């Protein structure tokens, strides 16, 4: 899945802000919200290592980058 995810934006040199949440933690938050049906703000950050808002933003970014159709495409496993 890593080759399908768009690269992270570059951090600014001055005032770089918070560190980016790893993609695996964001995916765990997305899966939790979609599986349980809770609101994004109710995703337990302690158990998935990611806030619900962060998971929602990452889902939005990945949706805009068309990750899901490529994830389910025929060339995911690397077999030709």
Short mmCIF file of N, CA and C in Angstrom, two decimals:
data_model
loop_
_atom_site.label_atom_id
_atom_site.label_comp_id
_atom_site.label_asym_id
_atom_site.label_seq_id
_atom_site.Cartn_x
_atom_site.Cartn_y
_atom_site.Cartn_z
N UNK A 1 0.82 -1.19 0.00
CA UNK A 1 0.00 0.00 0.00
C UNK A 1 0.86 1.25 0.00
N UNK A 2 2.06 1.17 0.48
CA UNK A 2 2.92 2.35 0.58
C UNK A 2 3.15 3.04 -0.76
N UNK A 3 3.37 2.32 -1.87
CA UNK A 3 3.57 3.03 -3.13
C UNK A 3 2.32 3.77 -3.61
N UNK A 4 1.16 3.41 -3.09
CA UNK A 4 -0.08 4.05 -3.53
C UNK A 4 -0.37 5.35 -2.79
N UNK A 5 0.16 5.48 -1.59
CA UNK A 5 -0.12 6.66 -0.77
C UNK A 5 0.71 7.83 -1.27
N UNK A 6 0.08 9.00 -1.43
CA UNK A 6 0.84 10.16 -1.89
C UNK A 6 1.89 10.57 -0.86
N UNK A 7 2.98 11.17 -1.29
CA UNK A 7 4.03 11.57 -0.34
C UNK A 7 3.54 12.68 0.57
N UNK A 8 4.13 12.73 1.74
CA UNK A 8 3.77 13.77 2.70
C UNK A 8 4.28 15.12 2.21
N UNK A 9 3.54 16.19 2.49
CA UNK A 9 4.03 17.51 2.09
C UNK A 9 5.28 17.87 2.87
N UNK A 10 6.13 18.68 2.28
CA UNK A 10 7.37 19.08 2.95
C UNK A 10 7.06 19.96 4.14
N UNK A 11 7.84 19.79 5.20
CA UNK A 11 7.67 20.65 6.37
C UNK A 11 8.42 21.95 6.15
N UNK A 12 7.89 22.99 6.73
CA UNK A 12 8.57 24.27 6.66
C UNK A 12 9.82 24.22 7.52
N UNK A 13 10.81 24.97 7.15
CA UNK A 13 12.05 25.03 7.95
C UNK A 13 11.80 25.76 9.25
N UNK A 14 11.16 26.89 9.15
CA UNK A 14 10.90 27.70 10.33
C UNK A 14 9.48 27.41 10.81
N UNK A 15 9.31 27.16 12.07
CA UNK A 15 8.02 26.80 12.67
C UNK A 15 7.41 25.60 11.95
N UNK A 16 8.04 24.45 12.04
CA UNK A 16 7.57 23.30 11.26
C UNK A 16 6.24 22.70 11.74
N UNK A 17 5.80 23.02 12.94
CA UNK A 17 4.54 22.47 13.43
C UNK A 17 4.71 21.08 14.01
N UNK A 18 3.61 20.38 14.14
CA UNK A 18 3.65 19.04 14.73
C UNK A 18 4.19 18.03 13.74
N UNK A 19 4.67 16.92 14.30
CA UNK A 19 5.12 15.82 13.46
C UNK A 19 3.91 15.15 12.82
N UNK A 20 4.08 14.65 11.63
CA UNK A 20 3.00 14.00 10.90
C UNK A 20 2.71 12.63 11.51
N UNK A 21 1.43 12.31 11.63
CA UNK A 21 1.01 11.00 12.14
C UNK A 21 1.34 9.95 11.09
N UNK A 22 1.91 8.82 11.47
CA UNK A 22 2.22 7.78 10.48
C UNK A 22 0.97 7.30 9.76
N UNK A 23 1.13 6.89 8.53
CA UNK A 23 0.01 6.43 7.72
C UNK A 23 -0.70 5.23 8.30
N UNK A 24 0.04 4.34 8.95
CA UNK A 24 -0.58 3.16 9.55
C UNK A 24 -1.53 3.55 10.68
N UNK A 25 -1.16 4.55 11.48
CA UNK A 25 -2.04 5.01 12.55
C UNK A 25 -3.27 5.70 11.98
N UNK A 26 -3.09 6.49 10.92
CA UNK A 26 -4.23 7.13 10.28
C UNK A 26 -5.17 6.10 9.69
N UNK A 27 -4.62 5.06 9.07
CA UNK A 27 -5.44 4.00 8.52
C UNK A 27 -6.21 3.27 9.61
N UNK A 28 -5.59 3.07 10.76
CA UNK A 28 -6.27 2.43 11.88
C UNK A 28 -7.44 3.29 12.35
N UNK A 29 -7.25 4.60 12.39
CA UNK A 29 -8.34 5.50 12.78
C UNK A 29 -9.47 5.49 11.76
N UNK A 30 -9.12 5.46 10.48
CA UNK A 30 -10.13 5.42 9.42
C UNK A 30 -10.93 4.12 9.52
N UNK A 31 -10.23 3.01 9.67
CA UNK A 31 -10.90 1.71 9.75
C UNK A 31 -11.80 1.63 10.99
N UNK A 32 -11.34 2.19 12.10
CA UNK A 32 -12.16 2.17 13.31
C UNK A 32 -13.45 2.94 13.10
N UNK A 33 -13.35 4.14 12.52
CA UNK A 33 -14.54 4.97 12.32
C UNK A 33 -15.50 4.31 11.34
N UNK A 34 -14.98 3.74 10.26
CA UNK A 34 -15.85 3.13 9.26
C UNK A 34 -16.46 1.82 9.76
N UNK A 35 -15.69 1.06 10.53
CA UNK A 35 -16.18 -0.23 11.01
C UNK A 35 -17.24 -0.06 12.10
N UNK A 36 -17.01 0.88 13.03
CA UNK A 36 -17.93 1.02 14.16
C UNK A 36 -19.05 2.01 13.89
N UNK A 37 -18.85 2.93 12.95
CA UNK A 37 -19.89 3.91 12.64
C UNK A 37 -19.93 5.10 13.58
N UNK A 38 -18.89 5.29 14.37
CA UNK A 38 -18.87 6.44 15.28
C UNK A 38 -18.54 7.71 14.50
N UNK A 39 -18.84 8.83 15.11
CA UNK A 39 -18.48 10.10 14.50
C UNK A 39 -16.97 10.25 14.53
N UNK A 40 -16.43 11.01 13.58
CA UNK A 40 -14.98 11.18 13.49
C UNK A 40 -14.41 11.74 14.78
N UNK A 41 -15.13 12.63 15.42
CA UNK A 41 -14.62 13.24 16.66
C UNK A 41 -14.60 12.26 17.82
N UNK A 42 -15.31 11.13 17.69
CA UNK A 42 -15.39 10.14 18.76
C UNK A 42 -14.41 8.99 18.61
N UNK A 43 -13.53 9.06 17.64
CA UNK A 43 -12.51 8.01 17.48
C UNK A 43 -11.55 8.10 18.67
N UNK A 44 -11.35 7.01 19.40
CA UNK A 44 -10.48 7.05 20.58
C UNK A 44 -9.00 7.14 20.19
N UNK A 45 -8.41 8.29 20.40
CA UNK A 45 -7.02 8.51 20.00
C UNK A 45 -6.06 7.63 20.78
N UNK A 46 -6.44 7.23 21.99
CA UNK A 46 -5.55 6.39 22.80
C UNK A 46 -5.37 5.00 22.20
N UNK A 47 -6.42 4.46 21.60
CA UNK A 47 -6.32 3.09 21.11
C UNK A 47 -5.85 2.99 19.66
N UNK A 48 -6.05 4.04 18.86
CA UNK A 48 -5.63 3.96 17.45
C UNK A 48 -4.45 4.88 17.15
N UNK A 49 -3.95 5.58 18.13
CA UNK A 49 -2.78 6.47 18.00
C UNK A 49 -2.99 7.59 16.98
N UNK A 50 -4.24 8.03 16.83
CA UNK A 50 -4.54 9.06 15.86
C UNK A 50 -5.89 9.67 16.23
N UNK A 51 -6.02 10.98 16.15
CA UNK A 51 -7.31 11.59 16.43
C UNK A 51 -8.25 11.35 15.25
N UNK A 52 -9.53 11.45 15.51
CA UNK A 52 -10.51 11.25 14.46
C UNK A 52 -10.42 12.30 13.36
N UNK A 53 -10.10 13.53 13.74
CA UNK A 53 -9.99 14.59 12.75
C UNK A 53 -8.80 14.33 11.83
N UNK A 54 -7.71 13.87 12.41
CA UNK A 54 -6.54 13.53 11.59
C UNK A 54 -6.86 12.39 10.65
N UNK A 55 -7.57 11.38 11.14
CA UNK A 55 -7.95 10.25 10.28
C UNK A 55 -8.86 10.74 9.16
N UNK A 56 -9.80 11.62 9.47
CA UNK A 56 -10.70 12.15 8.45
C UNK A 56 -9.93 12.95 7.39
N UNK A 57 -8.99 13.78 7.85
CA UNK A 57 -8.20 14.56 6.89
C UNK A 57 -7.36 13.66 5.99
N UNK A 58 -6.78 12.61 6.56
CA UNK A 58 -5.98 11.70 5.76
C UNK A 58 -6.85 10.94 4.77
N UNK A 59 -8.08 10.55 5.18
CA UNK A 59 -9.01 9.91 4.26
C UNK A 59 -9.36 10.87 3.12
N UNK A 60 -9.57 12.13 3.44
CA UNK A 60 -9.86 13.14 2.43
C UNK A 60 -8.70 13.28 1.46
N UNK A 61 -7.49 13.35 1.99
CA UNK A 61 -6.31 13.50 1.13
C UNK A 61 -6.12 12.28 0.23
N UNK A 62 -6.30 11.09 0.80
CA UNK A 62 -6.12 9.87 0.02
C UNK A 62 -7.24 9.72 -1.01
N UNK A 63 -8.45 10.19 -0.68
CA UNK A 63 -9.55 10.13 -1.64
C UNK A 63 -9.28 11.06 -2.81
N UNK A 64 -8.77 12.26 -2.52
CA UNK A 64 -8.44 13.21 -3.58
C UNK A 64 -7.31 12.69 -4.46
N UNK A 65 -6.43 11.87 -3.90
CA UNK A 65 -5.31 11.31 -4.66
C UNK A 65 -5.69 9.99 -5.35
N UNK A 66 -6.95 9.59 -5.27
CA UNK A 66 -7.45 8.35 -5.90
C UNK A 66 -6.68 7.12 -5.44
N UNK A 67 -6.47 6.98 -4.15
CA UNK A 67 -5.74 5.82 -3.62
C UNK A 67 -6.61 4.58 -3.65
N UNK A 68 -7.89 4.69 -3.28
CA UNK A 68 -8.74 3.51 -3.18
C UNK A 68 -8.95 2.79 -4.51
N UNK A 69 -9.25 3.48 -5.61
CA UNK A 69 -9.38 2.73 -6.87
C UNK A 69 -8.10 2.02 -7.27
N UNK A 70 -6.95 2.62 -7.01
CA UNK A 70 -5.68 1.97 -7.33
C UNK A 70 -5.41 0.83 -6.37
N UNK A 71 -5.90 0.94 -5.13
CA UNK A 71 -5.72 -0.12 -4.15
C UNK A 71 -6.46 -1.39 -4.58
N UNK A 72 -7.62 -1.22 -5.16
CA UNK A 72 -8.42 -2.37 -5.60
C UNK A 72 -8.16 -2.74 -7.05
N UNK A 73 -7.21 -2.08 -7.68
CA UNK A 73 -6.89 -2.37 -9.08
C UNK A 73 -6.17 -3.69 -9.25
N UNK A 74 -5.94 -4.10 -10.49
CA UNK A 74 -5.35 -5.42 -10.75
C UNK A 74 -3.84 -5.49 -10.47
N UNK A 75 -3.15 -4.37 -10.36
CA UNK A 75 -1.69 -4.39 -10.27
C UNK A 75 -1.18 -4.16 -8.85
N UNK A 76 -1.98 -4.43 -7.83
CA UNK A 76 -1.58 -4.16 -6.45
C UNK A 76 -0.55 -5.17 -5.96
N UNK A 77 -0.73 -6.43 -6.27
CA UNK A 77 0.15 -7.46 -5.73
C UNK A 77 1.51 -7.49 -6.40
N UNK A 78 1.64 -6.76 -7.49
CA UNK A 78 2.91 -6.76 -8.19
C UNK A 78 2.98 -7.85 -9.25
N UNK A 79 1.99 -8.71 -9.27
CA UNK A 79 1.96 -9.77 -10.28
C UNK A 79 1.50 -9.17 -11.60
N UNK A 80 2.17 -9.52 -12.66
CA UNK A 80 1.82 -8.95 -13.96
C UNK A 80 0.97 -9.89 -14.78
#
